[in-house]
XYZ file of C-alpha atoms in Angstrom:
689
model
C -20.185 -17.130 -37.722
C -21.134 -14.351 -39.867
C -19.611 -10.796 -39.471
C -22.231 -8.069 -38.365
C -20.940 -4.870 -38.991
C -23.275 -2.550 -36.392
C -24.729 0.458 -38.518
C -26.925 3.058 -36.882
C -26.083 2.845 -33.677
C -23.435 4.799 -31.693
C -20.925 2.082 -32.285
C -20.928 1.577 -35.693
C -16.986 1.189 -36.257
C -17.407 -1.877 -33.635
C -17.021 -5.196 -35.528
C -19.052 -8.201 -34.089
C -18.800 -11.667 -34.799
C -21.584 -12.904 -32.784
C -23.284 -12.192 -29.340
C -20.277 -11.724 -27.273
C -17.718 -11.762 -29.431
C -15.791 -8.525 -30.946
C -13.576 -8.805 -33.869
C -10.059 -10.097 -33.132
C -7.803 -6.757 -33.453
C -4.164 -7.954 -32.813
C -2.843 -4.552 -32.019
C -4.652 -4.614 -28.909
C -2.860 -7.753 -27.619
C 0.253 -6.241 -28.994
C -1.254 -2.866 -26.724
C -1.643 -5.512 -23.939
C 1.806 -6.112 -24.373
C 2.979 -2.961 -23.899
C 1.066 -2.598 -20.564
C 2.149 -6.004 -18.941
C 5.713 -6.315 -19.548
C 6.380 -3.153 -18.000
C 4.271 -3.569 -15.078
C 6.078 -7.378 -14.531
C 10.092 -5.728 -15.142
C 9.403 -2.875 -12.689
C 7.731 -5.454 -10.009
C 11.309 -7.494 -10.237
C 13.317 -4.953 -9.842
C 14.963 -5.031 -13.485
C 16.223 -1.332 -13.711
C 15.440 0.888 -15.865
C 11.333 0.438 -15.723
C 11.022 2.792 -12.688
C 7.289 3.920 -14.144
C 6.352 0.295 -15.297
C 3.535 0.845 -12.838
C 1.706 2.621 -15.711
C 1.038 -0.510 -17.620
C -2.039 -1.193 -15.083
C -3.670 2.214 -16.421
C -3.049 0.768 -19.887
C -5.025 -2.253 -18.955
C -7.763 -0.191 -17.661
C -8.684 2.048 -20.658
C -8.392 -1.434 -22.774
C -11.099 -2.682 -20.407
C -13.356 0.122 -20.640
C -13.103 0.036 -24.521
C -13.684 -3.110 -24.887
C -16.803 -3.548 -22.394
C -18.392 -0.583 -23.809
C -17.735 -1.819 -27.551
C -19.384 -5.112 -26.473
C -22.100 -4.164 -24.346
C -23.206 -0.834 -26.246
C -23.550 -3.135 -29.147
C -25.647 -6.174 -27.924
C -27.743 -3.142 -26.092
C -28.295 -1.602 -30.023
C -28.890 -4.657 -31.266
C -31.358 -5.720 -28.407
C -29.506 -8.591 -27.656
C -27.557 -7.725 -24.212
C -27.905 -10.252 -21.602
C -26.960 -9.335 -18.112
C -26.252 -12.896 -17.096
C -24.848 -13.671 -20.208
C -22.386 -10.530 -19.834
C -21.487 -11.854 -16.394
C -21.344 -15.439 -17.430
C -18.409 -13.896 -19.981
C -16.681 -12.206 -16.875
C -16.781 -15.415 -14.772
C -15.539 -18.062 -17.302
C -12.820 -14.902 -18.114
C -11.776 -13.756 -14.498
C -12.708 -16.796 -12.434
C -10.540 -19.946 -13.165
C -6.914 -18.120 -13.195
C -7.555 -15.940 -10.138
C -8.710 -18.480 -8.192
C -5.695 -21.148 -9.374
C -3.385 -18.338 -8.005
C -5.441 -17.503 -5.163
C -5.243 -20.980 -3.883
C -1.301 -21.504 -4.621
C -0.851 -18.522 -2.960
C -2.521 -19.823 0.242
C -0.733 -22.683 0.195
C 2.571 -20.613 -0.166
C 1.424 -18.155 2.471
C 0.400 -21.232 5.165
C 3.597 -22.564 4.166
C 6.068 -19.054 4.327
C 4.598 -16.770 6.271
C 4.541 -15.515 9.997
C 1.039 -15.048 11.830
C 0.719 -11.291 11.401
C 1.533 -11.804 7.813
C -0.774 -14.352 7.430
C -3.535 -13.204 8.924
C -2.831 -9.490 6.355
C -2.786 -12.491 3.514
C -6.426 -13.706 5.262
C -7.502 -10.505 4.810
C -6.682 -9.528 1.420
C -7.440 -13.217 0.051
C -11.333 -12.708 1.564
C -10.984 -9.290 -0.428
C -9.659 -10.498 -3.262
C -13.020 -13.333 -3.396
C -15.254 -10.730 -2.639
C -13.636 -8.159 -5.510
C -13.248 -5.603 -2.532
C -9.499 -5.922 -2.486
C -9.067 -2.510 -3.416
C -10.594 -0.928 -0.776
C -9.174 -3.258 1.536
C -5.309 -2.376 0.723
C -6.400 1.222 0.757
C -7.435 1.133 4.300
C -3.851 -0.888 5.282
C -1.143 1.242 3.796
C 0.318 2.998 0.598
C 1.167 1.092 -2.468
C 4.943 1.543 -2.583
C 5.498 1.235 0.958
C 7.550 -1.550 2.592
C 4.529 -2.925 3.997
C 2.883 -3.076 0.591
C 5.865 -5.674 -1.031
C 4.760 -8.044 1.490
C 1.135 -8.813 0.441
C 1.135 -11.689 -2.228
C -2.181 -10.320 -3.374
C -1.692 -6.898 -3.457
C -2.332 -6.862 -7.345
C -5.467 -7.717 -6.897
C -6.774 -4.591 -7.028
C -7.051 -3.440 -10.028
C -9.281 -6.288 -10.473
C -11.332 -5.636 -8.112
C -11.468 -2.046 -9.947
C -12.511 -3.437 -12.953
C -14.757 -5.784 -11.138
C -16.566 -3.112 -9.702
C -16.827 -0.940 -12.749
C -18.255 -4.049 -14.766
C -21.164 -4.610 -12.167
C -21.884 -0.630 -12.374
C -21.063 -0.101 -16.306
C -23.529 -2.378 -18.240
C -26.804 -1.091 -15.637
C -25.665 2.619 -16.344
C -26.049 2.005 -20.230
C -28.626 0.200 -19.812
C -30.472 2.827 -17.664
C -29.191 5.681 -20.304
C -30.129 3.695 -23.437
C -33.805 3.658 -22.406
C -34.158 6.760 -20.569
C -31.206 9.428 -22.732
C -30.253 7.349 -25.421
C -29.095 10.533 -27.368
C -27.176 12.049 -24.089
C -25.115 9.044 -24.307
C -21.618 10.351 -24.900
C -22.476 13.328 -22.849
C -23.205 11.514 -19.952
C -20.149 9.465 -20.073
C -18.164 12.920 -20.466
C -19.527 14.317 -17.977
C -18.680 11.348 -15.599
C -15.084 11.085 -16.813
C -14.357 14.490 -16.060
C -16.117 14.334 -12.813
C -13.715 11.116 -12.173
C -10.702 13.000 -13.255
C -11.206 15.995 -11.413
C -11.769 13.979 -8.252
C -8.885 12.011 -8.750
C -6.599 15.308 -9.360
C -7.790 17.263 -6.087
C -7.845 13.608 -4.093
C -3.865 12.858 -5.463
C -2.440 15.824 -3.672
C -5.053 15.262 -0.256
C -5.400 11.688 0.155
C -3.162 9.581 -2.740
C -3.934 5.875 -1.172
C -7.302 6.582 -1.737
C -6.698 7.974 -5.225
C -4.945 5.047 -6.365
C -7.336 2.435 -5.345
C -10.991 3.649 -5.315
C -13.218 3.215 -8.446
C -14.376 7.081 -8.521
C -10.675 8.096 -8.798
C -9.979 5.544 -11.357
C -13.239 5.439 -13.431
C -11.826 7.899 -16.067
C -9.524 5.744 -16.761
C -11.944 3.292 -18.053
C -14.842 5.748 -19.243
C -11.556 7.074 -21.454
C -11.574 3.564 -23.183
C -15.110 3.355 -23.294
C -15.757 6.828 -24.950
C -13.692 5.089 -27.468
C -16.435 2.248 -28.353
C -18.673 5.604 -29.246
C -16.811 6.509 -32.294
C -17.143 9.993 -31.025
C -14.263 11.530 -33.250
C -14.265 9.316 -36.619
C -11.256 7.149 -36.980
C -9.160 8.963 -39.664
C -9.083 6.950 -43.034
C -5.455 7.696 -44.272
C -3.014 5.086 -42.898
C -0.379 7.417 -42.745
C -2.059 9.601 -39.883
C -3.612 6.265 -38.192
C 0.464 5.043 -37.782
C 1.404 8.653 -36.717
C -1.219 8.300 -34.098
C -0.223 5.023 -32.810
C 3.293 5.820 -32.389
C 2.742 9.090 -30.746
C 0.289 6.748 -28.538
C 3.534 4.110 -28.199
C 5.638 7.089 -27.133
C 3.527 8.638 -24.685
C 3.349 5.280 -23.129
C 7.325 4.759 -23.085
C 7.907 8.046 -21.967
C 5.747 6.993 -18.412
C 7.374 3.986 -18.251
C 10.894 5.536 -18.191
C 10.371 8.720 -17.060
C 7.824 8.111 -13.627
C 9.502 6.805 -10.522
C 7.809 5.607 -7.205
C 7.897 9.471 -6.245
C 5.829 10.760 -8.939
C 2.199 12.043 -7.790
C 0.253 9.122 -9.629
C -2.471 9.150 -10.658
C -4.120 12.610 -11.393
C -2.935 14.242 -14.254
C 0.174 12.422 -14.525
C -1.773 9.192 -15.742
C -2.620 11.107 -18.786
C 0.193 10.241 -20.176
C -0.040 6.438 -20.364
C -3.799 6.760 -20.504
C -4.059 8.940 -23.650
C -1.326 6.989 -25.246
C -3.456 3.548 -24.998
C -6.516 5.682 -26.511
C -4.427 6.583 -29.324
C -3.083 3.723 -29.952
C -6.703 1.839 -30.128
C -7.962 4.812 -31.563
C -5.539 4.518 -34.386
C -6.112 0.619 -35.288
C -2.949 1.132 -36.922
C -1.985 -2.009 -39.489
C 1.208 -1.229 -41.109
C 3.950 0.987 -40.582
C 6.684 0.710 -37.810
C 3.973 1.179 -35.180
C 1.245 -0.919 -36.436
C 3.740 -3.839 -37.011
C 5.190 -3.512 -33.542
C 2.353 -3.733 -32.261
C 0.936 -7.078 -34.556
C 4.759 -8.499 -34.122
C 3.880 -12.207 -32.882
C 5.630 -11.904 -29.735
C 4.228 -9.114 -28.552
C 0.686 -10.483 -29.439
C 1.445 -14.009 -27.403
C 2.605 -11.632 -24.581
C -0.534 -10.088 -24.747
C -2.585 -12.818 -25.058
C -1.041 -14.287 -21.852
C -1.277 -11.156 -20.039
C -3.668 -11.996 -17.459
C -2.154 -14.889 -16.522
C 1.131 -13.251 -16.517
C -0.446 -10.300 -13.822
C -1.935 -12.673 -11.579
C 1.208 -14.973 -11.741
C 3.880 -12.629 -11.307
C 3.272 -10.853 -8.005
C 2.882 -13.664 -6.288
C 6.092 -15.262 -7.393
C 8.220 -12.067 -6.242
C 6.556 -11.741 -2.860
C 7.378 -15.608 -1.748
C 10.980 -15.861 -3.569
C 11.541 -12.267 -1.201
C 10.160 -14.273 1.771
C 12.459 -17.192 1.112
C 15.289 -15.468 0.383
C 14.993 -12.686 3.025
C 15.845 -9.973 1.146
C 15.480 -7.708 -2.034
C 15.928 -9.395 -5.185
C 18.986 -9.042 -7.350
C 18.345 -7.908 -10.763
C 19.554 -11.342 -11.742
C 17.177 -13.055 -9.557
C 14.329 -10.521 -10.758
C 15.409 -11.683 -14.763
C 14.996 -15.256 -13.587
C 11.408 -14.678 -12.035
C 10.242 -12.809 -15.130
C 11.314 -15.902 -17.458
C 9.283 -18.355 -14.706
C 6.433 -16.075 -14.563
C 5.941 -16.399 -18.552
C 6.267 -19.884 -18.594
C 4.080 -20.159 -16.056
C 1.297 -17.635 -17.245
C 1.659 -19.564 -20.901
C 1.089 -22.833 -18.665
C -2.020 -21.148 -17.066
C -3.057 -19.465 -20.583
C -3.346 -22.785 -22.271
C -4.422 -25.226 -19.253
C -6.294 -22.896 -16.804
C -8.136 -19.910 -19.039
C -8.699 -21.283 -22.577
C -10.700 -24.303 -20.959
C -13.625 -22.358 -19.620
C -13.735 -19.576 -22.472
C -15.709 -19.533 -25.608
C -18.010 -21.995 -26.826
C -15.770 -25.044 -26.860
C -16.099 -25.099 -22.561
C -17.892 -28.052 -21.413
C -18.930 -26.595 -18.448
C -22.536 -24.773 -18.599
C -23.728 -21.583 -16.877
C -25.092 -23.287 -13.806
C -22.159 -25.660 -12.893
C -19.942 -22.500 -13.499
C -21.823 -20.025 -11.392
C -21.923 -23.156 -8.663
C -18.626 -23.848 -8.950
C -17.393 -20.256 -8.533
C -19.816 -19.275 -5.589
C -18.304 -22.428 -3.758
C -14.918 -21.637 -4.610
C -15.729 -17.886 -3.077
C -16.903 -19.879 0.193
C -13.993 -21.703 0.700
C -11.799 -18.288 0.075
C -13.506 -16.605 2.433
C -13.949 -19.545 4.851
C -10.312 -20.341 4.726
C -9.536 -17.049 5.535
C -11.917 -16.287 8.017
C -10.574 -19.157 10.146
C -7.151 -17.839 9.580
C -8.224 -14.097 10.612
C -9.836 -15.663 13.637
C -7.191 -17.702 15.002
C -4.638 -14.783 14.769
C -2.469 -16.138 11.748
C -2.814 -19.612 13.488
C 0.533 -19.550 15.535
C -0.152 -23.075 16.393
C 1.470 -23.787 12.870
C 4.876 -22.920 14.504
C 7.169 -24.888 16.666
C 6.509 -24.110 20.592
C 9.773 -22.427 20.914
C 9.518 -20.288 17.583
C 5.867 -19.467 18.722
C 7.564 -18.151 22.123
C 9.782 -15.998 20.366
C 7.109 -14.895 17.887
C 4.939 -13.360 20.686
C 6.580 -10.506 20.843
C 4.889 -9.340 18.262
C 1.937 -8.745 20.172
C 3.792 -7.578 23.776
C 2.324 -4.044 23.390
C 1.463 -2.239 26.502
C -1.953 -0.406 26.590
C 0.000 3.025 25.812
C 0.579 1.714 22.433
C -2.922 1.248 21.319
C -6.306 2.889 21.372
C -8.242 4.259 23.417
C -5.185 5.211 24.999
C -3.158 5.980 21.770
C -4.098 7.764 18.907
C -3.901 5.907 16.089
C -3.598 7.454 12.704
C -6.936 6.210 11.609
C -8.281 9.091 14.071
C -9.390 6.200 16.805
C -7.974 7.454 20.422
C -8.734 10.314 22.888
C -10.455 13.221 20.668
C -9.138 16.676 20.651
C -12.201 17.719 23.011
C -10.778 14.942 24.983
C -6.730 16.046 25.233
C -7.716 19.643 26.777
C -10.068 18.487 28.914
C -7.043 15.974 30.264
C -9.390 12.626 29.809
C -6.154 10.862 29.201
C -4.447 7.733 30.156
C -3.221 7.764 33.689
C 0.429 7.005 34.335
C 1.999 5.860 37.526
C 0.266 5.993 40.863
C -3.336 6.250 41.297
C -4.408 9.741 42.122
C -7.341 12.293 41.705
C -5.148 15.036 41.975
C -3.253 17.832 39.385
C -1.358 15.624 36.882
C 2.765 15.902 37.877
C 3.969 14.815 34.568
C 2.645 14.370 31.122
C 4.738 11.889 27.974
C 3.592 13.680 24.565
C 4.981 11.853 21.422
C 4.367 9.565 18.731
C 4.605 6.084 18.119
C 7.561 5.910 20.208
C 6.292 7.375 23.424
C 3.713 4.362 23.864
C 6.488 2.238 23.246
C 8.384 3.949 26.362
C 5.678 4.415 28.554
C 5.982 1.338 30.815
C 9.148 2.338 32.058
C 7.905 5.845 32.827
C 4.703 3.868 34.080
C 6.654 1.982 36.481
C 9.602 4.574 38.174
C 6.314 6.918 38.665
C 4.598 4.054 40.649
C 7.501 3.569 42.622
C 7.564 7.115 42.740
C 4.038 7.439 43.901
C 3.136 10.725 41.446
C 0.732 10.223 38.919
C 0.799 11.806 34.942
C -0.946 11.491 31.902
C 0.149 10.123 28.307
C -0.667 11.591 25.363
C 0.585 9.646 22.212
C -0.179 9.835 18.188
C 0.745 7.623 15.799
C 3.398 9.887 13.271
C 3.356 12.681 15.155
C 6.307 14.196 16.939
C 6.009 16.427 19.826
C 6.721 19.486 17.227
C 4.022 22.137 16.775
C 3.920 23.548 13.530
C 6.677 21.459 11.739
C 6.349 20.957 8.463
C 7.575 17.086 8.356
C 6.581 15.219 5.227
C 8.157 11.960 7.418
C 5.103 12.990 9.816
C 1.822 11.790 8.588
C -0.967 14.010 8.167
C 0.012 17.518 8.995
C -3.126 19.182 9.872
C -3.917 16.001 12.205
C -0.656 16.381 14.204
C -1.212 19.954 14.500
C -4.831 19.793 15.936
C -2.912 16.946 18.330
C -0.135 18.959 19.203
C -1.894 22.136 19.741
C -4.420 20.283 22.147
C -1.360 18.799 24.258
C -0.130 22.342 24.227
C -3.201 23.655 25.737
C -3.519 21.033 28.274
C 0.312 21.538 29.691
C -0.277 25.337 30.242
C -3.979 25.142 31.501
C -2.958 22.357 33.854
C 0.076 24.059 34.549
C 2.038 20.624 34.279
C 5.079 20.543 35.889
C 6.954 18.057 33.788
C 6.265 17.146 30.949
C 8.861 13.646 28.538
C 8.539 14.426 24.924
C 9.574 11.180 22.917
C 9.485 10.801 19.132
C 11.337 8.585 16.632
C 14.350 11.392 15.990
C 16.371 9.846 13.565
C 13.178 9.633 11.174
C 12.203 13.174 11.291
C 16.102 14.152 11.808
C 16.545 12.576 8.392
C 12.926 12.981 6.886
C 13.601 8.773 6.173
C 13.203 5.153 7.456
C 15.812 3.108 7.299
C 16.117 1.373 3.961
C 13.871 -2.117 2.966
C 13.012 -1.739 6.757
C 11.502 -4.836 7.856
C 11.977 -8.310 6.470
C 14.306 -7.498 3.544
C 16.287 -5.000 5.516
C 20.141 -5.233 4.606
C 22.798 -3.347 6.650
C 24.947 -3.243 4.067
C 22.895 -0.557 2.402
C 23.611 2.675 3.962
C 21.178 4.566 6.477
C 20.069 8.113 5.330
C 22.432 10.701 6.781
C 21.079 13.569 4.854
C 20.860 16.121 7.096
C 16.852 17.727 6.791
C 16.787 19.031 10.512
C 16.310 22.002 10.118
C 12.243 21.988 10.927
C 12.758 19.420 13.746
C 15.359 22.007 15.828
C 13.494 25.123 15.182
C 9.980 24.002 15.968
C 11.346 21.856 18.954
C 13.364 24.861 20.185
C 10.121 26.894 20.360
C 8.385 24.356 22.055
C 11.200 24.175 24.778
C 11.105 27.837 24.975
C 7.423 28.219 25.440
C 7.887 25.421 28.143
C 10.411 26.588 30.423
C 8.650 30.237 30.366
C 5.783 28.957 31.745
C 7.277 26.879 34.260
C 7.324 23.371 32.693
C 10.394 20.961 33.237
C 11.394 19.550 29.804
C 12.893 15.850 29.409
C 13.973 14.957 26.463
C 14.023 10.913 26.040
C 16.914 10.059 23.221
C 15.412 7.350 20.567
C 16.003 3.592 21.063
C 18.371 2.288 18.245
C 16.533 1.035 14.913
C 17.023 -2.555 14.338
C 15.996 -2.569 10.459
C 14.568 -6.191 10.801
C 11.133 -7.162 12.169
C 12.991 -8.513 15.373
C 10.105 -11.163 16.555
C 10.211 -12.486 13.182
C 13.884 -12.507 12.089
C 14.283 -13.969 15.712
C 11.929 -16.716 15.197
C 13.175 -17.405 11.922
C 16.532 -18.008 13.483
C 15.517 -19.848 15.867
C 13.420 -22.395 13.372
C 16.639 -22.477 11.434
C 18.877 -22.870 13.841
C 21.498 -20.041 13.031
C 22.583 -17.111 14.906
C 19.873 -14.767 16.412
C 22.580 -11.994 16.835
C 20.299 -10.250 14.217
C 20.777 -6.147 15.466
C 22.500 -4.147 12.836
C 26.193 -3.198 13.878
C 27.283 -0.335 16.032
C 28.962 1.260 13.618
C 25.406 1.874 11.724
C 23.681 2.666 14.420
C 26.296 5.285 15.670
C 26.090 7.155 12.654
C 22.110 7.036 12.272
C 21.772 8.414 15.652
C 24.666 11.138 15.884
C 22.841 13.755 14.489
C 19.593 13.390 16.541
C 21.467 12.934 19.975
C 23.705 16.097 18.955
C 20.715 17.976 18.535
C 18.616 16.795 21.747
C 22.094 17.465 23.877
C 22.157 20.751 22.482
C 18.838 21.925 23.407
C 18.963 20.559 26.829
C 21.991 22.407 27.522
C 20.272 25.777 26.549
C 17.230 25.268 28.018
C 18.169 23.388 31.298
C 16.283 19.771 30.626
C 17.355 16.514 31.536
C 18.102 14.032 29.030
C 17.271 10.252 29.493
C 19.010 8.049 27.013
C 17.847 4.684 26.938
C 20.644 3.438 23.823
C 23.505 2.047 26.610
C 20.854 -0.390 27.868
C 20.922 -1.590 24.463
C 24.241 -1.095 22.711
C 27.619 -1.292 24.870
C 30.974 -2.696 23.974
C 30.717 -1.899 20.534
C 27.428 -4.192 20.051
C 23.710 -3.954 19.911
C 21.442 -6.663 21.743
C 18.610 -8.187 19.351
C 17.237 -10.728 22.319
C 17.560 -10.785 26.069
C 17.225 -14.328 28.028
C 16.645 -15.316 24.422
C 13.374 -13.210 23.564
C 13.151 -10.031 21.012
C 13.735 -6.690 22.755
C 11.628 -4.919 19.945
C 8.206 -6.233 18.631
C 9.106 -4.580 15.341
C 11.929 -2.827 13.684
C 12.033 0.008 16.236
C 9.036 -0.394 18.676
C 10.573 -1.951 21.830
C 8.103 -4.354 23.454
C 6.437 -3.824 26.841
C 8.634 -5.931 28.486
C 11.753 -4.302 27.187
C 9.938 -1.040 28.295
C 9.402 -2.309 31.835
C 13.014 -3.111 32.057
C 14.282 0.064 31.562
C 12.184 1.846 34.522
C 15.206 2.383 36.233
C 16.390 5.291 34.100
C 13.590 7.126 34.563
C 13.897 6.846 38.785
C 16.301 9.722 39.132
C 13.678 11.842 37.469
C 11.430 11.486 39.952
C 13.500 10.964 42.488
C 15.235 14.133 42.020
C 14.068 17.433 44.064
C 11.642 20.296 42.978
C 13.726 22.390 40.636
C 12.999 25.809 39.168
C 12.842 25.809 35.938
C 12.813 28.798 33.257
C 16.477 27.779 32.209
C 18.550 27.620 35.688
C 20.649 24.899 34.850
C 20.612 21.380 35.131
C 20.517 20.344 38.899
């Protein structure tokens, strides 16, 4: 191969060996190591690497630089081929990725419960189509416990890169044909636009800013601009060494200084991205920084970085699934070493055979095999989704228990319930009283209203049953993560504006229809403490104390104002205390206990529940006394004699960690019967009757 130094082109400092190849730079493999190791250590829960997730941003800068160097160099020589470019991408990306997808599919089939397997199937299809970033953006945030259960979550970054690889060559081709002189200006303009967009979006919809290409493109474009030698690389080795050292320092600051609570990406991402850009720009060979990046262990870690990124996360997720808890630092360390070994094997025997001229697989069979595997992955995912996670995999007694997951009444789902994705009743529907009815059939004015968040939907079958017995009818107004606390600024509540609009509409409905009775229901501990239980779900551990820091001021103030307003207008208030939080996903925990023939007594201890419930119960009791409101308390029906029940007659009482099943709710209707059987009262603070 002849070394070609590109001159008279915007990429004159980029060395190419032959079409599709760049001069090897050991420092870039060292930079890859600096990116991948913090990611793996962060995911494995190794203490200290709280900002390890920034390694992905370093990878974006590297990818942008390498792709722009390769594509622009070939365009400048008149030697660029879209087909050849995508062939290189397939050879580089697909073999190891498909191996991980296949292995993960087998593990998921064997280990995951139906709901989890169905989520996995959606992500499998998306990963095969390189749209998983879009899929995960729709589902949840990156740092929540739901995200930690998804074996293919990490494929979001591959999707971002592949989407960039589809668009970027076409963009450079168009620029080279119509605006070659303005290449740098156009790329810089796109970078600024993308960075401005992510800075604006990260404060409003941070999940979208995290996952979607348009908000990550500036990181790839930063790397791409380096390939155009906008600022000539300094000739003095001392300057290059200093720049590389500064780049390492910036990345290290982000790795050890950022946390899950850092608003990210946005401006915070400048630190690791500029750090990576400085290292690439400097090209240091000597000095402390250059030698550190080119050290053999760093280079080896960089060479296997792609396989290491692919394999480490599924290993972590499935290990947690088997253990049923978060990994200890020792377990995390063992998984890191196991991932390194598997990555080395994957690089040698899965990646390398498909890459370069040594590969025996030609272009046509390569593309045919890639399409075939994609079709198989999509087909398998579609089958699992169609069969709702294939519950038939489970023994009959386990299927019966796990069915509690799906025991949701119509009040817990659209169109009765307003979900966080804006499905459900519109604001105009609410104000017009076009809501789902409860109780007896009737066409007259509603005798009562149920108002609250998702816990109101879970409790509504109980109210519905009691109202039917009493022969009265009412309406249901429930919205995900929106407690009946108008104007309260609660971080744990979700979208503040959306909840504010919802609560304003419900308040208008109560006033305009003169509804005489309102049930206020919410996940009170969540809002009072501004936190759910730690590791709620599969990895819940009751030995970890629950959050008990008093953050109840906005809750108390808002609820006080609302009850005062309702009482003034002649509306009687019923405060419904919350059910005890279980911490674990009850159907899954009980189903696994049945499978392993262990105890199904998986509820947290009474002391744990009592501590968590004490403050919200005290607040509701005090406000009820102040405004003559009634209280309905479901806790004694689940916790009694110093013990809380997880099951009744072998079936879970909850459909997840804090929502009771529809069957459980119906059995609690007796708690609400006294409310409807009581004689008419005069509200406005006349005291309890």
